[in-house]
Short mmCIF file of C-alpha atoms in Angstrom, two decimals:
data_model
loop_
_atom_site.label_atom_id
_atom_site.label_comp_id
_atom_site.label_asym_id
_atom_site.label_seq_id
_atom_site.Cartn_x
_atom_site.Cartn_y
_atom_site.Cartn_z
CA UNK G 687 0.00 0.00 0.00
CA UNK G 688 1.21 3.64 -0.84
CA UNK G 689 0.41 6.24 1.73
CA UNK G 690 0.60 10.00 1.06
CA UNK G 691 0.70 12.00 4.27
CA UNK G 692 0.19 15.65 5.20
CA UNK G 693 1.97 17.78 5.47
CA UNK G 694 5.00 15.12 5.15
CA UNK G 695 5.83 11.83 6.08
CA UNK G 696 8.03 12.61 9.35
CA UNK G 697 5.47 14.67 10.37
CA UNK G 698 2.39 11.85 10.22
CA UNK G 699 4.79 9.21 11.01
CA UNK G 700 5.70 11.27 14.41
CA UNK G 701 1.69 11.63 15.09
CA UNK G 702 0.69 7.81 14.53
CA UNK G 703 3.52 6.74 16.47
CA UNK G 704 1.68 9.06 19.49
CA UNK G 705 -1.56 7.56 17.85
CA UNK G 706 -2.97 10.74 17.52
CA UNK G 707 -6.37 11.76 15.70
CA UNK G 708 -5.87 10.65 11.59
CA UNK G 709 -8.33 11.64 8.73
CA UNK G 710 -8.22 9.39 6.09
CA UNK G 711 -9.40 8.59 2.67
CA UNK G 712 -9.12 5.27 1.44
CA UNK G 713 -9.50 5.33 -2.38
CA UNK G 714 -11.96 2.50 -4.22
CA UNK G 715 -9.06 2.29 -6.59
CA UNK G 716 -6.28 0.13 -4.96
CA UNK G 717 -3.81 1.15 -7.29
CA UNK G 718 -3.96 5.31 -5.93
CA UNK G 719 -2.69 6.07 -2.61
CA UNK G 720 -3.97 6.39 0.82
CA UNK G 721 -4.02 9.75 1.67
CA UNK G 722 -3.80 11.00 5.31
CA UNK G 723 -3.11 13.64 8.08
CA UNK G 724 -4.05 15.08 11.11
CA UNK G 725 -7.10 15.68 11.59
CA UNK G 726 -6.41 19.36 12.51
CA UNK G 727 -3.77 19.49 9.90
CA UNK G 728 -7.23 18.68 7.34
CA UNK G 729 -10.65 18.49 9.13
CA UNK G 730 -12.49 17.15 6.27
CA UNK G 731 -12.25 14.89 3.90
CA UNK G 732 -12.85 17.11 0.81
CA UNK G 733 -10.00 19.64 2.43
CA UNK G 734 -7.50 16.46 3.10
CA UNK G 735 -8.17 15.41 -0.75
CA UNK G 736 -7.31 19.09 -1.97
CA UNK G 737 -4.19 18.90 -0.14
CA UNK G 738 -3.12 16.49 -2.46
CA UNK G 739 -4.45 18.55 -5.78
CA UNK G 740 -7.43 15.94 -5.80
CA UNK G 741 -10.62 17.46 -7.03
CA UNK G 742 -12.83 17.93 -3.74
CA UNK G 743 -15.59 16.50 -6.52
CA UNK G 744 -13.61 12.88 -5.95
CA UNK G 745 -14.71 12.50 -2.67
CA UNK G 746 -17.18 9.75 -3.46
CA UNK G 747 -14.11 7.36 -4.43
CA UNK G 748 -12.90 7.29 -0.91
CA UNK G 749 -13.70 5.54 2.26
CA UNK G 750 -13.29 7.64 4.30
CA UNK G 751 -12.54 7.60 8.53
CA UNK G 752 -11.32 9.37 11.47
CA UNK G 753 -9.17 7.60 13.85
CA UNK G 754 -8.26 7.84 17.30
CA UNK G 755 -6.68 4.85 19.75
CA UNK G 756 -9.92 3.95 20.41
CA UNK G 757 -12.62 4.25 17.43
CA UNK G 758 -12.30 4.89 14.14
CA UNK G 759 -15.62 6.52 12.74
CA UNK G 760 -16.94 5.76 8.95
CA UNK G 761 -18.13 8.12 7.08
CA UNK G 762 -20.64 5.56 5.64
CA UNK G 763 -21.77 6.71 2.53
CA UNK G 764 -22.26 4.19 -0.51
CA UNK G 765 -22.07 6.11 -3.89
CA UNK G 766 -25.16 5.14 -6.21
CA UNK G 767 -22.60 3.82 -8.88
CA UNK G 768 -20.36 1.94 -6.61
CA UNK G 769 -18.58 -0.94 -8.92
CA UNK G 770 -21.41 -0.68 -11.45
CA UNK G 771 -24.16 -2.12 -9.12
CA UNK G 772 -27.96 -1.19 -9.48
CA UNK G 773 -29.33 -3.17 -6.97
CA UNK G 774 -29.46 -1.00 -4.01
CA UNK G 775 -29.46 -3.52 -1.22
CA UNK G 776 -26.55 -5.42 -3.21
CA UNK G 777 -24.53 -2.20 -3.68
CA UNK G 778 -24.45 -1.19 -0.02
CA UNK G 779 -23.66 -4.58 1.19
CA UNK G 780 -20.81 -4.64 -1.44
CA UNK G 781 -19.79 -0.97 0.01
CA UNK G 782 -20.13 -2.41 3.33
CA UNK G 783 -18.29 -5.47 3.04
CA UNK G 784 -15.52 -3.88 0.65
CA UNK G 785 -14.65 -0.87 3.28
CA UNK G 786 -14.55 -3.06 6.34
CA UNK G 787 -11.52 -5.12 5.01
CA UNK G 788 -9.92 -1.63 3.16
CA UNK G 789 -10.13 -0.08 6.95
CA UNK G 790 -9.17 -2.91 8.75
CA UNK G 791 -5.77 -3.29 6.51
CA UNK G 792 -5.20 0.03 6.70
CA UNK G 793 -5.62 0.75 10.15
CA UNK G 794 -3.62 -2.32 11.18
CA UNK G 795 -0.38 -1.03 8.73
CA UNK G 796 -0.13 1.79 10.74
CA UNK G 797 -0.52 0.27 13.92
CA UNK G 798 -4.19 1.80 14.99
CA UNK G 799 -6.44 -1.16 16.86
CA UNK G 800 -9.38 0.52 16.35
CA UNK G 801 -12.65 -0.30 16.98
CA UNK G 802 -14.91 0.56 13.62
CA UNK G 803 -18.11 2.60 13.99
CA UNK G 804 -20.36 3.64 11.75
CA UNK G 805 -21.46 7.06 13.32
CA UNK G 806 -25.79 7.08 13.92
CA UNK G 807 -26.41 9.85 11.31
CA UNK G 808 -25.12 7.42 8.51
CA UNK G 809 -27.19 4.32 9.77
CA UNK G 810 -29.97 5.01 7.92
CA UNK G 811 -28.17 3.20 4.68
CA UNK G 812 -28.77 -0.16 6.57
CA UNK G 813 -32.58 0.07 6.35
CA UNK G 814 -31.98 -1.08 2.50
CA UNK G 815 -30.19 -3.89 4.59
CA UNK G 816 -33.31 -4.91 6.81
CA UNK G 817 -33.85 -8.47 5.56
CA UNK G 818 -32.20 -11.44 6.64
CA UNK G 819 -28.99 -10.82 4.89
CA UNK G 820 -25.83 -11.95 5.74
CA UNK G 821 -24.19 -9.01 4.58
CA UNK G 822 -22.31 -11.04 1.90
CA UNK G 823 -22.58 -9.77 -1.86
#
């Protein structure tokens, strides 16, 4: 995995190993970098891709988190085109299952044990999950 970092690497390598607060965007695209900083070096996700020269209109292409030691919050929100797929329920358990491992990885490269959460104000994309599904695609 390639990480970019803001405003350097020394400088984001100094606040992981202090595990300080990270924003960062996971691209859909494995073969672009992760991009990362502080979270008060950024404090969104549309500013941290613009510190990179990435059009702020990319954001959809990310996963996208905030970590801490403790909890690293999703911003949980599946694109309507994600990988091509027009069933809705499919496409969000896709998302779903597809960010999970990205974060996980990610998260454990640089060393952040982090419990996953899916902040209450983005739930509201599991109600097209409300069958018996076992959250496989």
């Amino acid at each position: 995995m390639e990480y970019r970092k803001y405003p350097d690497n020394e400088t984001v390598d100094e606040y992981i190993k202090r595990k300080e607060p990270l924003i960062i965007a996971i691209p859909f695209d494995d073969t672009k970098p992760i991009l990362m900083s502080h979270v008060e070096d950024a404090f969104e996700h549309h500013i941290l891709l613009a510190q990179f020269d990435i059009r702020q209109t990319d954001i959809d292409k990310y996963f996208r988190i905030i970590v801490d030691d403790e909890s690293a919050d999703w911003t949980f929100v599946c694109p309507h085109d994600y990988k091509g797929i027009a069933d809705r329920q499919r496409r969000i358990i896709r998302f779903y299952n597809d960010g999970f491992a990205a974060i996980s990885e990610v998260l454990s490269d640089i060393g952040y044990f982090s419990d996953i959460k899916i902040p209450k104000r983005y739930r509201r994309h599991f109600d097209a999950m409300s069958d018996d599904s076992t959250f496989m695609p």
